[in-house]
């Protein structure tokens, strides 16, 4: 049973560019959350998707957007990249019910130059 | 997000010793209290979690102690091993929300 998978593993972009990150949830999970983790910090919640809708959003600007597909996989899009967007982007999947822990993927390391 | 405060920031323990990490929270709506373990270059992994209807949960060498009135919960690692060296995060969440609020992390080093 594959866990949460993310692609790509690493990505280098320049300021102003746009990026798309992808996530496939753990088998059987229907909810996907995205987090940004800066070096030496805890993960910060970006948003969560359930039934192809954004269910909750953290304190991130509209440059961060997402999508969930019918097969529960998800994309995170970041527009107009800033240097400060450099971080590890983590995808986590879970069940809507019964609610329990989130299972994380290995992350995508984004570097903005 | 200051809803969760984790301490200490770093911890050095001798092999075989007990590691204790604490988490204090503000939101009384939290009803699920997990601890995550993260190794360098990896995503966080769920280690152990507790719900507020019990005060303690033990899984192998890992124990969560929960104090609802003090709004605190802690992770105890018994017989700490060098392989436990990692960063640990508390990340409570609540009934009305789906957001997990991560603490700032505790870097644990277990010396052989």
mmCIF file with all atom_site columns, C-alpha atoms in Angstrom:
data_model
loop_
_atom_site.group_PDB
_atom_site.id
_atom_site.type_symbol
_atom_site.label_atom_id
_atom_site.label_alt_id
_atom_site.label_comp_id
_atom_site.label_asym_id
_atom_site.label_entity_id
_atom_site.label_seq_id
_atom_site.pdbx_PDB_ins_code
_atom_site.Cartn_x
_atom_site.Cartn_y
_atom_site.Cartn_z
_atom_site.occupancy
_atom_site.B_iso_or_equiv
_atom_site.pdbx_formal_charge
_atom_site.auth_seq_id
_atom_site.auth_comp_id
_atom_site.auth_asym_id
_atom_site.auth_atom_id
_atom_site.pdbx_PDB_model_num
ATOM 1   C CA . UNK A 1 1   ? 0.000   0.000  0.000   1.00 0.00 ? 1   UNK A CA 1
ATOM 2   C CA . UNK A 1 2   ? 1.684   3.190  -1.167  1.00 0.00 ? 2   UNK A CA 1
ATOM 3   C CA . UNK A 1 3   ? 1.651   6.028  1.272   1.00 0.00 ? 3   UNK A CA 1
ATOM 4   C CA . UNK A 1 4   ? 1.367   9.659  0.326   1.00 0.00 ? 4   UNK A CA 1
ATOM 5   C CA . UNK A 1 5   ? 3.421   10.487 -2.751  1.00 0.00 ? 5   UNK A CA 1
ATOM 6   C CA . UNK A 1 6   ? 4.526   13.896 -3.965  1.00 0.00 ? 6   UNK A CA 1
ATOM 7   C CA . UNK A 1 7   ? 6.170   15.180 -7.100  1.00 0.00 ? 7   UNK A CA 1
ATOM 8   C CA . UNK A 1 8   ? 8.560   16.567 -7.937  1.00 0.00 ? 8   UNK A CA 1
ATOM 9   C CA . UNK A 1 9   ? 11.099  15.970 -5.172  1.00 0.00 ? 9   UNK A CA 1
ATOM 10  C CA . UNK A 1 10  ? 13.014  19.164 -5.831  1.00 0.00 ? 10  UNK A CA 1
ATOM 11  C CA . UNK A 1 11  ? 12.274  22.260 -7.855  1.00 0.00 ? 11  UNK A CA 1
ATOM 12  C CA . UNK A 1 12  ? 14.174  25.425 -8.617  1.00 0.00 ? 12  UNK A CA 1
ATOM 13  C CA . UNK A 1 13  ? 12.327  28.492 -9.893  1.00 0.00 ? 13  UNK A CA 1
ATOM 14  C CA . UNK A 1 14  ? 13.032  32.196 -10.255 1.00 0.00 ? 14  UNK A CA 1
ATOM 15  C CA . UNK A 1 15  ? 11.086  35.067 -8.768  1.00 0.00 ? 15  UNK A CA 1
ATOM 16  C CA . UNK A 1 16  ? 7.833   35.827 -10.538 1.00 0.00 ? 16  UNK A CA 1
ATOM 17  C CA . UNK A 1 17  ? 7.416   32.348 -11.968 1.00 0.00 ? 17  UNK A CA 1
ATOM 18  C CA . UNK A 1 18  ? 4.579   29.961 -11.253 1.00 0.00 ? 18  UNK A CA 1
ATOM 19  C CA . UNK A 1 19  ? 4.856   26.429 -9.872  1.00 0.00 ? 19  UNK A CA 1
ATOM 20  C CA . UNK A 1 20  ? 2.584   23.398 -9.574  1.00 0.00 ? 20  UNK A CA 1
ATOM 21  C CA . UNK A 1 21  ? 3.166   20.666 -7.010  1.00 0.00 ? 21  UNK A CA 1
ATOM 22  C CA . UNK A 1 22  ? 1.351   17.353 -7.017  1.00 0.00 ? 22  UNK A CA 1
ATOM 23  C CA . UNK A 1 23  ? 0.182   14.919 -4.374  1.00 0.00 ? 23  UNK A CA 1
ATOM 24  C CA . UNK A 1 24  ? -1.423  11.485 -4.338  1.00 0.00 ? 24  UNK A CA 1
ATOM 25  C CA . UNK A 1 25  ? -3.033  10.574 -1.012  1.00 0.00 ? 25  UNK A CA 1
ATOM 26  C CA . UNK A 1 26  ? -2.712  7.335  0.891   1.00 0.00 ? 26  UNK A CA 1
ATOM 27  C CA . UNK A 1 27  ? -5.075  4.681  -0.421  1.00 0.00 ? 27  UNK A CA 1
ATOM 28  C CA . UNK A 1 28  ? -8.538  5.090  1.081   1.00 0.00 ? 28  UNK A CA 1
ATOM 29  C CA . UNK A 1 29  ? -8.011  8.685  2.209   1.00 0.00 ? 29  UNK A CA 1
ATOM 30  C CA . UNK A 1 30  ? -10.355 11.389 0.931   1.00 0.00 ? 30  UNK A CA 1
ATOM 31  C CA . UNK A 1 31  ? -8.896  14.562 2.427   1.00 0.00 ? 31  UNK A CA 1
ATOM 32  C CA . UNK A 1 32  ? -5.711  16.341 1.411   1.00 0.00 ? 32  UNK A CA 1
ATOM 33  C CA . UNK A 1 33  ? -3.974  19.141 3.269   1.00 0.00 ? 33  UNK A CA 1
ATOM 34  C CA . UNK A 1 34  ? -1.001  21.231 2.204   1.00 0.00 ? 34  UNK A CA 1
ATOM 35  C CA . UNK A 1 35  ? 1.647   22.680 4.500   1.00 0.00 ? 35  UNK A CA 1
ATOM 36  C CA . UNK A 1 36  ? 4.655   24.938 4.052   1.00 0.00 ? 36  UNK A CA 1
ATOM 37  C CA . UNK A 1 37  ? 7.678   24.183 6.210   1.00 0.00 ? 37  UNK A CA 1
ATOM 38  C CA . UNK A 1 38  ? 10.479  26.716 6.314   1.00 0.00 ? 38  UNK A CA 1
ATOM 39  C CA . UNK A 1 39  ? 13.901  25.554 7.449   1.00 0.00 ? 39  UNK A CA 1
ATOM 40  C CA . UNK A 1 40  ? 13.949  24.959 11.208  1.00 0.00 ? 40  UNK A CA 1
ATOM 41  C CA . UNK A 1 41  ? 10.246  25.681 11.604  1.00 0.00 ? 41  UNK A CA 1
ATOM 42  C CA . UNK A 1 42  ? 7.091   23.653 12.095  1.00 0.00 ? 42  UNK A CA 1
ATOM 43  C CA . UNK A 1 43  ? 4.734   23.052 9.165   1.00 0.00 ? 43  UNK A CA 1
ATOM 44  C CA . UNK A 1 44  ? 2.305   25.902 8.503   1.00 0.00 ? 44  UNK A CA 1
ATOM 45  C CA . UNK A 1 45  ? -1.159  25.012 7.227   1.00 0.00 ? 45  UNK A CA 1
ATOM 46  C CA . UNK A 1 46  ? -1.953  26.344 3.748   1.00 0.00 ? 46  UNK A CA 1
ATOM 47  C CA . UNK A 1 47  ? -5.329  24.746 2.985   1.00 0.00 ? 47  UNK A CA 1
ATOM 48  C CA . UNK A 1 48  ? -7.320  21.538 2.991   1.00 0.00 ? 48  UNK A CA 1
ATOM 49  C CA . UNK A 1 49  ? -9.390  19.908 0.261   1.00 0.00 ? 49  UNK A CA 1
ATOM 50  C CA . UNK A 1 50  ? -12.302 17.544 0.639   1.00 0.00 ? 50  UNK A CA 1
ATOM 51  C CA . UNK A 1 51  ? -14.798 16.498 -2.041  1.00 0.00 ? 51  UNK A CA 1
ATOM 52  C CA . UNK A 1 52  ? -12.928 18.687 -4.523  1.00 0.00 ? 52  UNK A CA 1
ATOM 53  C CA . UNK A 1 53  ? -13.642 21.811 -2.471  1.00 0.00 ? 53  UNK A CA 1
ATOM 54  C CA . UNK A 1 54  ? -11.322 23.954 -0.346  1.00 0.00 ? 54  UNK A CA 1
ATOM 55  C CA . UNK A 1 55  ? -12.656 23.267 3.126   1.00 0.00 ? 55  UNK A CA 1
ATOM 56  C CA . UNK A 1 56  ? -10.341 25.408 5.217   1.00 0.00 ? 56  UNK A CA 1
ATOM 57  C CA . UNK A 1 57  ? -7.539  27.851 4.552   1.00 0.00 ? 57  UNK A CA 1
ATOM 58  C CA . UNK A 1 58  ? -4.644  29.082 6.622   1.00 0.00 ? 58  UNK A CA 1
ATOM 59  C CA . UNK A 1 59  ? -3.074  32.518 6.588   1.00 0.00 ? 59  UNK A CA 1
ATOM 60  C CA . UNK A 1 60  ? -1.646  32.420 3.058   1.00 0.00 ? 60  UNK A CA 1
ATOM 61  C CA . UNK A 1 61  ? -2.221  34.893 0.209   1.00 0.00 ? 61  UNK A CA 1
ATOM 62  C CA . UNK A 1 62  ? -4.317  34.175 -2.858  1.00 0.00 ? 62  UNK A CA 1
ATOM 63  C CA . UNK A 1 63  ? -1.124  33.452 -4.800  1.00 0.00 ? 63  UNK A CA 1
ATOM 64  C CA . UNK A 1 64  ? -1.478  30.009 -3.249  1.00 0.00 ? 64  UNK A CA 1
ATOM 65  C CA . UNK A 1 65  ? -4.272  28.008 -4.815  1.00 0.00 ? 65  UNK A CA 1
ATOM 66  C CA . UNK A 1 66  ? -5.145  24.371 -5.101  1.00 0.00 ? 66  UNK A CA 1
ATOM 67  C CA . UNK A 1 67  ? -7.286  21.735 -6.630  1.00 0.00 ? 67  UNK A CA 1
ATOM 68  C CA . UNK A 1 68  ? -8.507  18.273 -5.767  1.00 0.00 ? 68  UNK A CA 1
ATOM 69  C CA . UNK A 1 69  ? -9.420  15.773 -8.443  1.00 0.00 ? 69  UNK A CA 1
ATOM 70  C CA . UNK A 1 70  ? -12.132 13.079 -8.358  1.00 0.00 ? 70  UNK A CA 1
ATOM 71  C CA . UNK A 1 71  ? -9.486  10.460 -7.516  1.00 0.00 ? 71  UNK A CA 1
ATOM 72  C CA . UNK A 1 72  ? -8.604  12.563 -4.414  1.00 0.00 ? 72  UNK A CA 1
ATOM 73  C CA . UNK A 1 73  ? -5.186  13.588 -5.730  1.00 0.00 ? 73  UNK A CA 1
ATOM 74  C CA . UNK A 1 74  ? -4.355  17.250 -5.391  1.00 0.00 ? 74  UNK A CA 1
ATOM 75  C CA . UNK A 1 75  ? -2.281  20.086 -6.789  1.00 0.00 ? 75  UNK A CA 1
ATOM 76  C CA . UNK A 1 76  ? -0.827  23.141 -5.121  1.00 0.00 ? 76  UNK A CA 1
ATOM 77  C CA . UNK A 1 77  ? -0.200  26.158 -7.359  1.00 0.00 ? 77  UNK A CA 1
ATOM 78  C CA . UNK A 1 78  ? 1.865   29.149 -6.369  1.00 0.00 ? 78  UNK A CA 1
ATOM 79  C CA . UNK A 1 79  ? 1.896   32.225 -8.623  1.00 0.00 ? 79  UNK A CA 1
ATOM 80  C CA . UNK A 1 80  ? 4.291   35.168 -8.706  1.00 0.00 ? 80  UNK A CA 1
ATOM 81  C CA . UNK A 1 81  ? 6.917   33.358 -6.672  1.00 0.00 ? 81  UNK A CA 1
ATOM 82  C CA . UNK A 1 82  ? 8.831   35.275 -4.024  1.00 0.00 ? 82  UNK A CA 1
ATOM 83  C CA . UNK A 1 83  ? 12.168  34.420 -2.443  1.00 0.00 ? 83  UNK A CA 1
ATOM 84  C CA . UNK A 1 84  ? 10.280  33.792 0.797   1.00 0.00 ? 84  UNK A CA 1
ATOM 85  C CA . UNK A 1 85  ? 8.320   30.984 -0.829  1.00 0.00 ? 85  UNK A CA 1
ATOM 86  C CA . UNK A 1 86  ? 11.428  28.804 -0.679  1.00 0.00 ? 86  UNK A CA 1
ATOM 87  C CA . UNK A 1 87  ? 10.485  25.948 1.641   1.00 0.00 ? 87  UNK A CA 1
ATOM 88  C CA . UNK A 1 88  ? 9.539   22.310 1.912   1.00 0.00 ? 88  UNK A CA 1
ATOM 89  C CA . UNK A 1 89  ? 5.949   21.830 0.785   1.00 0.00 ? 89  UNK A CA 1
ATOM 90  C CA . UNK A 1 90  ? 4.238   18.941 2.477   1.00 0.00 ? 90  UNK A CA 1
ATOM 91  C CA . UNK A 1 91  ? 1.083   17.136 1.493   1.00 0.00 ? 91  UNK A CA 1
ATOM 92  C CA . UNK A 1 92  ? -0.862  15.204 4.111   1.00 0.00 ? 92  UNK A CA 1
ATOM 93  C CA . UNK A 1 93  ? -3.828  12.912 3.618   1.00 0.00 ? 93  UNK A CA 1
ATOM 94  C CA . UNK A 1 94  ? -6.453  11.785 6.081   1.00 0.00 ? 94  UNK A CA 1
ATOM 95  C CA . UNK A 1 95  ? -9.992  10.523 6.411   1.00 0.00 ? 95  UNK A CA 1
ATOM 96  C CA . UNK A 1 96  ? -12.814 13.006 6.854   1.00 0.00 ? 96  UNK A CA 1
ATOM 97  C CA . UNK A 1 97  ? -14.532 10.479 9.119   1.00 0.00 ? 97  UNK A CA 1
ATOM 98  C CA . UNK A 1 98  ? -13.542 9.156  11.536  1.00 0.00 ? 98  UNK A CA 1
ATOM 99  C CA . UNK A 1 99  ? -11.162 12.058 11.921  1.00 0.00 ? 99  UNK A CA 1
ATOM 100 C CA . UNK A 1 100 ? -7.687  11.130 13.022  1.00 0.00 ? 100 UNK A CA 1
ATOM 101 C CA . UNK A 1 101 ? -4.091  11.683 12.225  1.00 0.00 ? 101 UNK A CA 1
ATOM 102 C CA . UNK A 1 102 ? -2.720  13.021 8.996   1.00 0.00 ? 102 UNK A CA 1
ATOM 103 C CA . UNK A 1 103 ? -0.179  11.053 7.008   1.00 0.00 ? 103 UNK A CA 1
ATOM 104 C CA . UNK A 1 104 ? 2.508   13.098 5.322   1.00 0.00 ? 104 UNK A CA 1
ATOM 105 C CA . UNK A 1 105 ? 4.377   12.658 2.083   1.00 0.00 ? 105 UNK A CA 1
ATOM 106 C CA . UNK A 1 106 ? 8.132   13.262 1.763   1.00 0.00 ? 106 UNK A CA 1
ATOM 107 C CA . UNK A 1 107 ? 7.585   16.801 0.528   1.00 0.00 ? 107 UNK A CA 1
ATOM 108 C CA . UNK A 1 108 ? 8.731   18.919 -2.396  1.00 0.00 ? 108 UNK A CA 1
ATOM 109 C CA . UNK A 1 109 ? 11.726  21.168 -1.787  1.00 0.00 ? 109 UNK A CA 1
ATOM 110 C CA . UNK A 1 110 ? 11.108  24.460 -3.636  1.00 0.00 ? 110 UNK A CA 1
ATOM 111 C CA . UNK A 1 111 ? 13.949  26.900 -4.078  1.00 0.00 ? 111 UNK A CA 1
ATOM 112 C CA . UNK A 1 112 ? 13.178  30.349 -5.476  1.00 0.00 ? 112 UNK A CA 1
ATOM 113 C CA . UNK A 1 113 ? 16.167  32.269 -6.829  1.00 0.00 ? 113 UNK A CA 1
ATOM 114 C CA . UNK B 2 1   ? -0.144  30.945 14.934  1.00 0.00 ? 1   UNK B CA 1
ATOM 115 C CA . UNK B 2 2   ? 0.547   31.113 18.668  1.00 0.00 ? 2   UNK B CA 1
ATOM 116 C CA . UNK B 2 3   ? -2.114  28.628 19.652  1.00 0.00 ? 3   UNK B CA 1
ATOM 117 C CA . UNK B 2 4   ? 0.519   26.013 20.447  1.00 0.00 ? 4   UNK B CA 1
ATOM 118 C CA . UNK B 2 5   ? 3.745   26.430 22.411  1.00 0.00 ? 5   UNK B CA 1
ATOM 119 C CA . UNK B 2 6   ? 6.248   23.604 22.503  1.00 0.00 ? 6   UNK B CA 1
ATOM 120 C CA . UNK B 2 7   ? 9.241   23.174 24.820  1.00 0.00 ? 7   UNK B CA 1
ATOM 121 C CA . UNK B 2 8   ? 12.125  22.670 25.019  1.00 0.00 ? 8   UNK B CA 1
ATOM 122 C CA . UNK B 2 9   ? 13.465  23.819 21.666  1.00 0.00 ? 9   UNK B CA 1
ATOM 123 C CA . UNK B 2 10  ? 16.258  21.269 21.862  1.00 0.00 ? 10  UNK B CA 1
ATOM 124 C CA . UNK B 2 11  ? 17.048  18.323 24.086  1.00 0.00 ? 11  UNK B CA 1
ATOM 125 C CA . UNK B 2 12  ? 20.119  16.146 24.563  1.00 0.00 ? 12  UNK B CA 1
ATOM 126 C CA . UNK B 2 13  ? 19.640  12.822 26.354  1.00 0.00 ? 13  UNK B CA 1
ATOM 127 C CA . UNK B 2 14  ? 21.939  9.912  27.120  1.00 0.00 ? 14  UNK B CA 1
ATOM 128 C CA . UNK B 2 15  ? 21.080  6.543  25.618  1.00 0.00 ? 15  UNK B CA 1
ATOM 129 C CA . UNK B 2 16  ? 18.683  4.751  27.939  1.00 0.00 ? 16  UNK B CA 1
ATOM 130 C CA . UNK B 2 17  ? 17.412  7.976  29.472  1.00 0.00 ? 17  UNK B CA 1
ATOM 131 C CA . UNK B 2 18  ? 13.941  9.523  29.395  1.00 0.00 ? 18  UNK B CA 1
ATOM 132 C CA . UNK B 2 19  ? 13.111  12.297 26.941  1.00 0.00 ? 19  UNK B CA 1
ATOM 133 C CA . UNK B 2 20  ? 10.232  14.616 27.829  1.00 0.00 ? 20  UNK B CA 1
ATOM 134 C CA . UNK B 2 21  ? 8.733   17.176 25.451  1.00 0.00 ? 21  UNK B CA 1
ATOM 135 C CA . UNK B 2 22  ? 5.881   19.471 26.402  1.00 0.00 ? 22  UNK B CA 1
ATOM 136 C CA . UNK B 2 23  ? 3.113   21.180 24.484  1.00 0.00 ? 23  UNK B CA 1
ATOM 137 C CA . UNK B 2 24  ? 0.803   23.908 25.783  1.00 0.00 ? 24  UNK B CA 1
ATOM 138 C CA . UNK B 2 25  ? -2.272  24.976 23.831  1.00 0.00 ? 25  UNK B CA 1
ATOM 139 C CA . UNK B 2 26  ? -4.858  27.739 24.063  1.00 0.00 ? 26  UNK B CA 1
ATOM 140 C CA . UNK B 2 27  ? -7.833  26.501 22.053  1.00 0.00 ? 27  UNK B CA 1
ATOM 141 C CA . UNK B 2 28  ? -10.218 24.523 24.260  1.00 0.00 ? 28  UNK B CA 1
ATOM 142 C CA . UNK B 2 29  ? -11.940 23.197 21.119  1.00 0.00 ? 29  UNK B CA 1
ATOM 143 C CA . UNK B 2 30  ? -8.958  20.954 20.362  1.00 0.00 ? 30  UNK B CA 1
ATOM 144 C CA . UNK B 2 31  ? -9.960  17.330 20.689  1.00 0.00 ? 31  UNK B CA 1
ATOM 145 C CA . UNK B 2 32  ? -7.155  15.372 19.050  1.00 0.00 ? 32  UNK B CA 1
ATOM 146 C CA . UNK B 2 33  ? -3.575  15.619 20.271  1.00 0.00 ? 33  UNK B CA 1
ATOM 147 C CA . UNK B 2 34  ? -0.904  13.938 18.125  1.00 0.00 ? 34  UNK B CA 1
ATOM 148 C CA . UNK B 2 35  ? 2.858   13.932 18.209  1.00 0.00 ? 35  UNK B CA 1
ATOM 149 C CA . UNK B 2 36  ? 4.827   13.741 14.977  1.00 0.00 ? 36  UNK B CA 1
ATOM 150 C CA . UNK B 2 37  ? 8.429   12.652 14.435  1.00 0.00 ? 37  UNK B CA 1
ATOM 151 C CA . UNK B 2 38  ? 10.436  14.106 11.572  1.00 0.00 ? 38  UNK B CA 1
ATOM 152 C CA . UNK B 2 39  ? 13.836  13.027 10.300  1.00 0.00 ? 39  UNK B CA 1
ATOM 153 C CA . UNK B 2 40  ? 15.930  15.346 8.099   1.00 0.00 ? 40  UNK B CA 1
ATOM 154 C CA . UNK B 2 41  ? 14.686  15.401 4.524   1.00 0.00 ? 41  UNK B CA 1
ATOM 155 C CA . UNK B 2 42  ? 11.500  13.486 5.365   1.00 0.00 ? 42  UNK B CA 1
ATOM 156 C CA . UNK B 2 43  ? 7.902   14.402 6.026   1.00 0.00 ? 43  UNK B CA 1
ATOM 157 C CA . UNK B 2 44  ? 6.556   14.212 9.591   1.00 0.00 ? 44  UNK B CA 1
ATOM 158 C CA . UNK B 2 45  ? 5.353   10.775 10.683  1.00 0.00 ? 45  UNK B CA 1
ATOM 159 C CA . UNK B 2 46  ? 2.517   10.249 13.145  1.00 0.00 ? 46  UNK B CA 1
ATOM 160 C CA . UNK B 2 47  ? 4.036   8.798  16.306  1.00 0.00 ? 47  UNK B CA 1
ATOM 161 C CA . UNK B 2 48  ? 1.256   8.651  18.862  1.00 0.00 ? 48  UNK B CA 1
ATOM 162 C CA . UNK B 2 49  ? -1.978  10.535 19.559  1.00 0.00 ? 49  UNK B CA 1
ATOM 163 C CA . UNK B 2 50  ? -4.505  10.936 22.352  1.00 0.00 ? 50  UNK B CA 1
ATOM 164 C CA . UNK B 2 51  ? -8.093  12.139 22.706  1.00 0.00 ? 51  UNK B CA 1
ATOM 165 C CA . UNK B 2 52  ? -9.161  14.161 25.764  1.00 0.00 ? 52  UNK B CA 1
ATOM 166 C CA . UNK B 2 53  ? -11.260 11.409 27.319  1.00 0.00 ? 53  UNK B CA 1
ATOM 167 C CA . UNK B 2 54  ? -8.102  9.717  28.680  1.00 0.00 ? 54  UNK B CA 1
ATOM 168 C CA . UNK B 2 55  ? -5.178  11.147 30.629  1.00 0.00 ? 55  UNK B CA 1
ATOM 169 C CA . UNK B 2 56  ? -2.453  8.836  29.363  1.00 0.00 ? 56  UNK B CA 1
ATOM 170 C CA . UNK B 2 57  ? -1.711  6.593  26.407  1.00 0.00 ? 57  UNK B CA 1
ATOM 171 C CA . UNK B 2 58  ? 1.254   4.296  26.009  1.00 0.00 ? 58  UNK B CA 1
ATOM 172 C CA . UNK B 2 59  ? 2.580   2.669  22.854  1.00 0.00 ? 59  UNK B CA 1
ATOM 173 C CA . UNK B 2 60  ? 5.835   0.807  23.356  1.00 0.00 ? 60  UNK B CA 1
ATOM 174 C CA . UNK B 2 61  ? 8.478   3.254  24.608  1.00 0.00 ? 61  UNK B CA 1
ATOM 175 C CA . UNK B 2 62  ? 6.280   6.283  23.814  1.00 0.00 ? 62  UNK B CA 1
ATOM 176 C CA . UNK B 2 63  ? 3.731   7.742  26.239  1.00 0.00 ? 63  UNK B CA 1
ATOM 177 C CA . UNK B 2 64  ? 1.453   10.765 25.990  1.00 0.00 ? 64  UNK B CA 1
ATOM 178 C CA . UNK B 2 65  ? 0.322   12.423 29.206  1.00 0.00 ? 65  UNK B CA 1
ATOM 179 C CA . UNK B 2 66  ? -2.639  14.772 28.904  1.00 0.00 ? 66  UNK B CA 1
ATOM 180 C CA . UNK B 2 67  ? -3.730  17.452 31.390  1.00 0.00 ? 67  UNK B CA 1
ATOM 181 C CA . UNK B 2 68  ? -6.977  18.987 30.185  1.00 0.00 ? 68  UNK B CA 1
ATOM 182 C CA . UNK B 2 69  ? -7.316  21.538 32.993  1.00 0.00 ? 69  UNK B CA 1
ATOM 183 C CA . UNK B 2 70  ? -3.790  22.845 32.391  1.00 0.00 ? 70  UNK B CA 1
ATOM 184 C CA . UNK B 2 71  ? -4.227  22.658 28.608  1.00 0.00 ? 71  UNK B CA 1
ATOM 185 C CA . UNK B 2 72  ? -0.985  20.758 28.273  1.00 0.00 ? 72  UNK B CA 1
ATOM 186 C CA . UNK B 2 73  ? 0.160   17.430 26.935  1.00 0.00 ? 73  UNK B CA 1
ATOM 187 C CA . UNK B 2 74  ? 3.556   15.846 26.839  1.00 0.00 ? 74  UNK B CA 1
ATOM 188 C CA . UNK B 2 75  ? 5.512   13.137 25.078  1.00 0.00 ? 75  UNK B CA 1
ATOM 189 C CA . UNK B 2 76  ? 7.684   10.794 27.108  1.00 0.00 ? 76  UNK B CA 1
ATOM 190 C CA . UNK B 2 77  ? 10.234  8.593  25.357  1.00 0.00 ? 77  UNK B CA 1
ATOM 191 C CA . UNK B 2 78  ? 11.482  5.865  27.655  1.00 0.00 ? 78  UNK B CA 1
ATOM 192 C CA . UNK B 2 79  ? 14.835  4.120  27.152  1.00 0.00 ? 79  UNK B CA 1
ATOM 193 C CA . UNK B 2 80  ? 15.786  6.707  24.519  1.00 0.00 ? 80  UNK B CA 1
ATOM 194 C CA . UNK B 2 81  ? 17.867  5.364  21.630  1.00 0.00 ? 81  UNK B CA 1
ATOM 195 C CA . UNK B 2 82  ? 20.173  7.104  19.114  1.00 0.00 ? 82  UNK B CA 1
ATOM 196 C CA . UNK B 2 83  ? 17.607  6.207  16.427  1.00 0.00 ? 83  UNK B CA 1
ATOM 197 C CA . UNK B 2 84  ? 15.110  8.456  18.238  1.00 0.00 ? 84  UNK B CA 1
ATOM 198 C CA . UNK B 2 85  ? 17.236  11.480 17.327  1.00 0.00 ? 85  UNK B CA 1
ATOM 199 C CA . UNK B 2 86  ? 14.825  13.593 15.292  1.00 0.00 ? 86  UNK B CA 1
ATOM 200 C CA . UNK B 2 87  ? 12.598  16.654 15.512  1.00 0.00 ? 87  UNK B CA 1
ATOM 201 C CA . UNK B 2 88  ? 9.299   16.187 17.321  1.00 0.00 ? 88  UNK B CA 1
ATOM 202 C CA . UNK B 2 89  ? 6.183   18.268 16.783  1.00 0.00 ? 89  UNK B CA 1
ATOM 203 C CA . UNK B 2 90  ? 2.910   18.453 18.649  1.00 0.00 ? 90  UNK B CA 1
ATOM 204 C CA . UNK B 2 91  ? -0.002  19.292 16.353  1.00 0.00 ? 91  UNK B CA 1
ATOM 205 C CA . UNK B 2 92  ? -3.426  19.474 18.033  1.00 0.00 ? 92  UNK B CA 1
ATOM 206 C CA . UNK B 2 93  ? -6.658  19.951 16.117  1.00 0.00 ? 93  UNK B CA 1
ATOM 207 C CA . UNK B 2 94  ? -10.296 20.484 16.988  1.00 0.00 ? 94  UNK B CA 1
ATOM 208 C CA . UNK B 2 95  ? -13.833 19.420 16.263  1.00 0.00 ? 95  UNK B CA 1
ATOM 209 C CA . UNK B 2 96  ? -14.869 22.531 14.336  1.00 0.00 ? 96  UNK B CA 1
ATOM 210 C CA . UNK B 2 97  ? -11.717 22.819 12.304  1.00 0.00 ? 97  UNK B CA 1
ATOM 211 C CA . UNK B 2 98  ? -9.605  20.593 10.207  1.00 0.00 ? 98  UNK B CA 1
ATOM 212 C CA . UNK B 2 99  ? -6.390  22.497 10.621  1.00 0.00 ? 99  UNK B CA 1
ATOM 213 C CA . UNK B 2 100 ? -3.566  20.885 12.566  1.00 0.00 ? 100 UNK B CA 1
ATOM 214 C CA . UNK B 2 101 ? -1.639  23.507 14.522  1.00 0.00 ? 101 UNK B CA 1
ATOM 215 C CA . UNK B 2 102 ? 2.002   22.504 14.641  1.00 0.00 ? 102 UNK B CA 1
ATOM 216 C CA . UNK B 2 103 ? 4.314   23.516 17.444  1.00 0.00 ? 103 UNK B CA 1
ATOM 217 C CA . UNK B 2 104 ? 7.747   24.947 16.689  1.00 0.00 ? 104 UNK B CA 1
ATOM 218 C CA . UNK B 2 105 ? 9.426   21.589 17.162  1.00 0.00 ? 105 UNK B CA 1
ATOM 219 C CA . UNK B 2 106 ? 11.906  20.011 19.552  1.00 0.00 ? 106 UNK B CA 1
ATOM 220 C CA . UNK B 2 107 ? 15.208  18.737 18.252  1.00 0.00 ? 107 UNK B CA 1
ATOM 221 C CA . UNK B 2 108 ? 16.104  15.604 20.191  1.00 0.00 ? 108 UNK B CA 1
ATOM 222 C CA . UNK B 2 109 ? 19.638  14.205 20.204  1.00 0.00 ? 109 UNK B CA 1
ATOM 223 C CA . UNK B 2 110 ? 20.281  10.899 21.947  1.00 0.00 ? 110 UNK B CA 1
ATOM 224 C CA . UNK B 2 111 ? 23.952  10.384 22.733  1.00 0.00 ? 111 UNK B CA 1
ATOM 225 C CA . UNK B 2 112 ? 25.239  6.785  22.565  1.00 0.00 ? 112 UNK B CA 1
#
